[in-house]
Each structure stands twice: as structure tokens, then as C-alpha cells.
């Protein structure tokens, strides 16, 4: 089946640094990928829709300068959390549509900002 | 935009009993309704989905029903087992690559 690979699975960084998270579709091409954020015991909140070759579409309330998304190829999207602060600590999950509407998730990246 | 509400937030059942989780959606244009199971610290996994052209779909112990008129859909798990314990999310989308809007989730605990 379709596989979405996400790295790193865990990252700890100091406040003020930037962190990049990669999301790859391993056996299919994904023109669209989605980035979600999940706080403990809460639902998945869509942050942005990543479109290959064009700018990402951000959800209301998500700072695009804070969460930089690049979708440079049909198999790779990256999320960069810039100037990270403790409140950015969260579980970030990417996903891609392999076949019509079937969303496949990456394993997630747990970010801890000290 | 679309709003998906999910109930209950927590559900405890005895092993072997059935579990039902219900969701409502607001946008009548939504036509795709998946259910995801998420174990602690892991990725959500699709367990079943339904499209608006059918009213019910079943896969072994799992079934989903859809009422388009009332704009609600439900997940039914029969003969529950301890390994069914997880968080379950419903979602809705308008299809064709449109974004999924998730419900708040239901923590299901199956007691043995």
C-alpha cells in the first residue's frame, strides 16, 4: 500500500532555532500534501495544504512565516518551524493522498523546544 | 467552512460488546467520510470510509452508516476486543483532493 515517510520522528531543539521536518511519499506521487498539528489528547488540526510547484495554502490563524512549507517535488514536502519557541512543541503529522480521497499519514514528528 | 462534531469524547465498553461513535457535519457538499484509528504516539490509520452514494459499508467487525439528509454518520464496532482500544477520529471532505476536517476524537477503552 501507499507509504508516507516522515523524518525526524523526534527532535529536540533550543528556543530560537529552526527545525525542518520532511515528508516523503515513497511509492506514489503526491501533488498535494497536508500538514497537521496535534496537541496531546486533541484532534488533528490542519495547518496548511502543500501544493507541488506552488505556494502552500495556510489555514486561518497559522503563521506562514513561522511555518515554512516547501513542496519542491512530487514526492517531498518539508515543514520548517522557524525561530521555534516552547509553545511550538507539538506532534506534527504530514499526509498525502495516494488514491482518490484516501489520506495516508506519516508517522509524525514530535517536536520539543527547550 | 465544514464543521465536524464527534460524540462521545470517551467510551468504555466491556469486551465483546458493541461500540458506536457518532459524527455530524455541517457542509452538505461533503461527500467522503473516513474513520481513522490512532494509537498513542502513532499515526492515524484509515479503518473504513464511506462515500455519499451509499448508506452503509461493512468490513468484518466494523461498519459505517451515513445519513445524508440528517448529515450524520456513525462508526459501529461489534464484538469489541482490547486491541480496539485507541482514539478514533471521523472526518469529512468534499472529495477530489479537498482537505479533510476531523472530529475531536473519541477515546475508546475496551475492558477485558
Coordinates of C-alpha atoms in Angstrom, one line a residue:
Chain A
X1 CA 0.0 0.0 0.0
X2 CA 0.9 3.7 -0.1
X3 CA 3.6 4.7 2.3
X4 CA 4.4 8.2 3.6
X5 CA 7.7 8.6 5.3
X6 CA 8.3 11.4 7.8
X7 CA 11.5 12.4 9.4
X8 CA 12.7 13.0 12.0
X9 CA 10.4 11.2 14.4
X10 CA 11.6 13.1 17.4
X11 CA 13.5 16.4 17.6
X12 CA 14.6 18.5 20.5
X13 CA 15.9 22.0 19.8
X14 CA 16.7 25.1 21.7
X15 CA 14.4 28.1 21.6
X16 CA 15.2 30.4 18.7
X17 CA 16.5 27.7 16.3
X18 CA 14.7 26.4 13.2
X19 CA 13.7 22.8 12.6
X20 CA 12.9 21.1 9.3
X21 CA 10.6 18.1 9.0
X22 CA 10.5 16.1 5.8
X23 CA 7.5 14.2 4.4
X24 CA 8.0 11.8 1.5
X25 CA 5.6 9.7 -0.5
X26 CA 7.6 6.5 -1.1
X27 CA 5.7 4.7 -3.8
X28 CA 3.4 7.3 -5.3
X29 CA 3.4 10.9 -6.5
X30 CA 1.6 13.4 -4.3
X31 CA 0.8 16.7 -5.9
X32 CA -0.9 17.7 -2.6
X33 CA 0.3 17.0 0.9
X34 CA -1.2 18.2 4.1
X35 CA 0.4 19.2 7.4
X36 CA -1.4 18.7 10.7
X37 CA -0.6 19.6 14.2
X38 CA -1.8 17.6 17.1
X39 CA -1.7 18.6 20.8
X40 CA -1.8 15.8 23.4
X41 CA -5.3 14.2 23.6
X42 CA -6.6 16.5 20.9
X43 CA -7.7 16.2 17.3
X44 CA -5.7 16.8 14.2
X45 CA -5.7 20.4 13.2
X46 CA -4.9 21.2 9.6
X47 CA -2.1 23.8 9.3
X48 CA -1.6 24.0 5.6
X49 CA -2.1 22.3 2.3
X50 CA 1.2 21.9 0.4
X51 CA 0.9 22.0 -3.4
X52 CA 3.8 20.8 -5.6
X53 CA 5.3 23.7 -7.5
X54 CA 3.2 26.4 -5.9
X55 CA 2.7 28.2 -2.6
X56 CA 1.2 26.4 0.3
X57 CA -2.3 27.3 1.4
X58 CA -2.4 28.1 5.1
X59 CA -5.4 27.7 7.4
X60 CA -6.7 30.7 9.3
X61 CA -4.5 31.5 12.3
X62 CA -1.4 29.7 11.0
X63 CA 1.6 32.0 10.5
X64 CA 3.1 31.3 7.1
X65 CA 6.4 33.0 8.1
X66 CA 6.6 30.8 11.1
X67 CA 5.8 27.5 9.4
X68 CA 7.5 27.5 6.1
X69 CA 6.3 24.8 3.7
X70 CA 8.2 23.8 0.5
X71 CA 6.8 21.2 -1.9
X72 CA 9.6 21.1 -4.5
X73 CA 8.9 17.7 -6.0
X74 CA 6.0 15.2 -6.4
X75 CA 7.4 13.1 -3.5
X76 CA 8.7 15.6 -1.0
X77 CA 7.2 18.3 1.2
X78 CA 9.1 20.0 4.0
X79 CA 7.9 22.0 7.0
X80 CA 10.3 24.3 8.7
X81 CA 9.4 25.7 12.1
X82 CA 11.4 28.9 12.2
X83 CA 12.6 30.5 15.4
X84 CA 11.0 27.8 17.4
X85 CA 9.6 28.6 20.9
X86 CA 8.3 26.2 23.6
X87 CA 4.7 26.8 22.5
X88 CA 5.6 25.3 19.2
X89 CA 6.2 22.0 20.9
X90 CA 3.8 19.6 19.4
X91 CA 3.2 16.5 17.3
X92 CA 3.4 17.4 13.6
X93 CA 2.0 14.9 11.1
X94 CA 2.0 15.1 7.3
X95 CA -0.3 13.2 5.0
X96 CA -0.7 12.7 1.3
X97 CA -3.5 11.4 -1.0
X98 CA -2.4 8.3 -2.7
X99 CA -5.7 7.5 -4.4
X100 CA -8.9 9.5 -4.6
X101 CA -9.5 10.9 -1.2
X102 CA -7.7 8.2 0.7
X103 CA -5.4 10.1 3.0
X104 CA -2.2 8.3 4.2
X105 CA -0.4 9.7 7.2
X106 CA 3.3 9.9 8.0
X107 CA 4.4 8.6 11.4
X108 CA 4.6 12.1 12.8
X109 CA 7.3 14.2 14.3
X110 CA 7.4 15.1 18.0
X111 CA 9.0 18.5 18.4
X112 CA 10.2 19.6 21.8
X113 CA 11.5 23.2 22.1
X114 CA 13.5 23.8 25.2
Chain B
X1 CA -16.4 26.1 6.3
X2 CA -17.0 22.5 7.3
X3 CA -17.5 21.7 10.9
X4 CA -17.4 18.1 12.2
X5 CA -18.7 17.2 15.7
X6 CA -18.0 13.9 17.2
X7 CA -19.6 12.1 20.2
X8 CA -18.9 10.8 22.7
X9 CA -15.4 12.0 23.7
X10 CA -14.8 8.9 25.7
X11 CA -16.4 5.5 25.6
X12 CA -15.8 2.5 27.8
X13 CA -17.2 -0.9 26.8
X14 CA -16.9 -4.4 28.0
X15 CA -15.0 -6.8 25.8
X16 CA -17.5 -8.4 23.4
X17 CA -19.9 -5.5 23.5
X18 CA -20.6 -3.1 20.6
X19 CA -19.3 0.4 20.4
X20 CA -20.9 3.2 18.5
X21 CA -19.4 6.6 17.7
X22 CA -21.4 9.3 16.0
X23 CA -20.4 12.3 13.9
X24 CA -22.3 15.2 12.4
X25 CA -21.1 17.5 9.6
X26 CA -22.3 20.9 8.5
X27 CA -21.5 21.2 4.8
X28 CA -24.0 19.4 2.6
X29 CA -21.3 19.4 -0.2
X30 CA -19.2 16.9 1.8
X31 CA -19.2 13.5 0.1
X32 CA -16.4 11.5 1.6
X33 CA -16.3 10.3 5.3
X34 CA -13.4 8.3 6.6
X35 CA -12.7 6.9 10.0
X36 CA -9.2 6.8 11.5
X37 CA -7.8 4.9 14.4
X38 CA -4.9 6.3 16.3
X39 CA -2.9 4.5 18.9
X40 CA -0.9 6.5 21.4
X41 CA 2.0 8.3 19.7
X42 CA 1.4 6.7 16.3
X43 CA 0.0 7.8 13.0
X44 CA -3.7 7.7 12.3
X45 CA -4.7 4.6 10.3
X46 CA -7.7 4.5 8.0
X47 CA -10.0 1.8 9.1
X48 CA -13.1 2.3 7.0
X49 CA -14.6 5.0 4.8
X50 CA -17.8 5.8 3.0
X51 CA -18.8 7.9 0.2
X52 CA -22.1 9.8 -0.2
X53 CA -23.5 7.4 -2.8
X54 CA -24.0 4.6 -0.3
X55 CA -25.7 4.5 3.1
X56 CA -23.8 1.7 4.7
X57 CA -20.5 -0.1 4.4
X58 CA -19.2 -3.1 6.4
X59 CA -15.8 -4.6 6.9
X60 CA -15.8 -7.6 9.3
X61 CA -16.5 -6.2 12.8
X62 CA -16.5 -2.6 11.6
X63 CA -19.4 -0.8 9.9
X64 CA -20.2 2.8 9.0
X65 CA -23.6 4.3 8.3
X66 CA -24.3 7.6 6.6
X67 CA -27.5 9.6 6.7
X68 CA -27.1 12.4 4.2
X69 CA -30.4 14.1 5.0
X70 CA -29.5 14.4 8.6
X71 CA -25.8 15.0 7.9
X72 CA -24.6 12.4 10.3
X73 CA -22.5 9.2 10.1
X74 CA -21.6 6.6 12.6
X75 CA -19.0 4.0 13.3
X76 CA -20.1 0.7 14.7
X77 CA -17.6 -1.8 16.1
X78 CA -19.1 -5.2 17.1
X79 CA -17.5 -7.8 19.4
X80 CA -15.0 -5.4 20.7
X81 CA -11.6 -6.6 21.7
X82 CA -8.9 -5.0 24.0
X83 CA -6.8 -4.2 20.9
X84 CA -9.7 -1.9 19.6
X85 CA -8.8 0.5 22.4
X86 CA -7.5 3.7 20.8
X87 CA -8.6 7.1 19.7
X88 CA -11.0 7.2 16.8
X89 CA -11.4 10.2 14.5
X90 CA -14.2 10.8 12.0
X91 CA -13.6 13.2 9.1
X92 CA -15.4 14.8 6.2
X93 CA -14.3 16.2 2.9
X94 CA -15.8 17.4 -0.4
X95 CA -13.6 14.9 -2.2
X96 CA -11.2 15.2 -5.1
X97 CA -8.2 16.1 -3.0
X98 CA -10.1 18.5 -0.8
X99 CA -8.9 18.8 2.8
X100 CA -10.3 16.6 5.5
X101 CA -11.9 18.2 8.5
X102 CA -11.6 16.0 11.6
X103 CA -13.8 15.5 14.5
X104 CA -12.4 15.9 18.0
X105 CA -11.9 12.2 18.5
X106 CA -13.3 9.5 20.8
X107 CA -11.2 7.6 23.3
X108 CA -12.4 4.0 23.2
X109 CA -11.5 1.7 26.1
X110 CA -12.4 -1.9 25.9
X111 CA -12.2 -3.6 29.3
X112 CA -11.4 -7.2 29.5

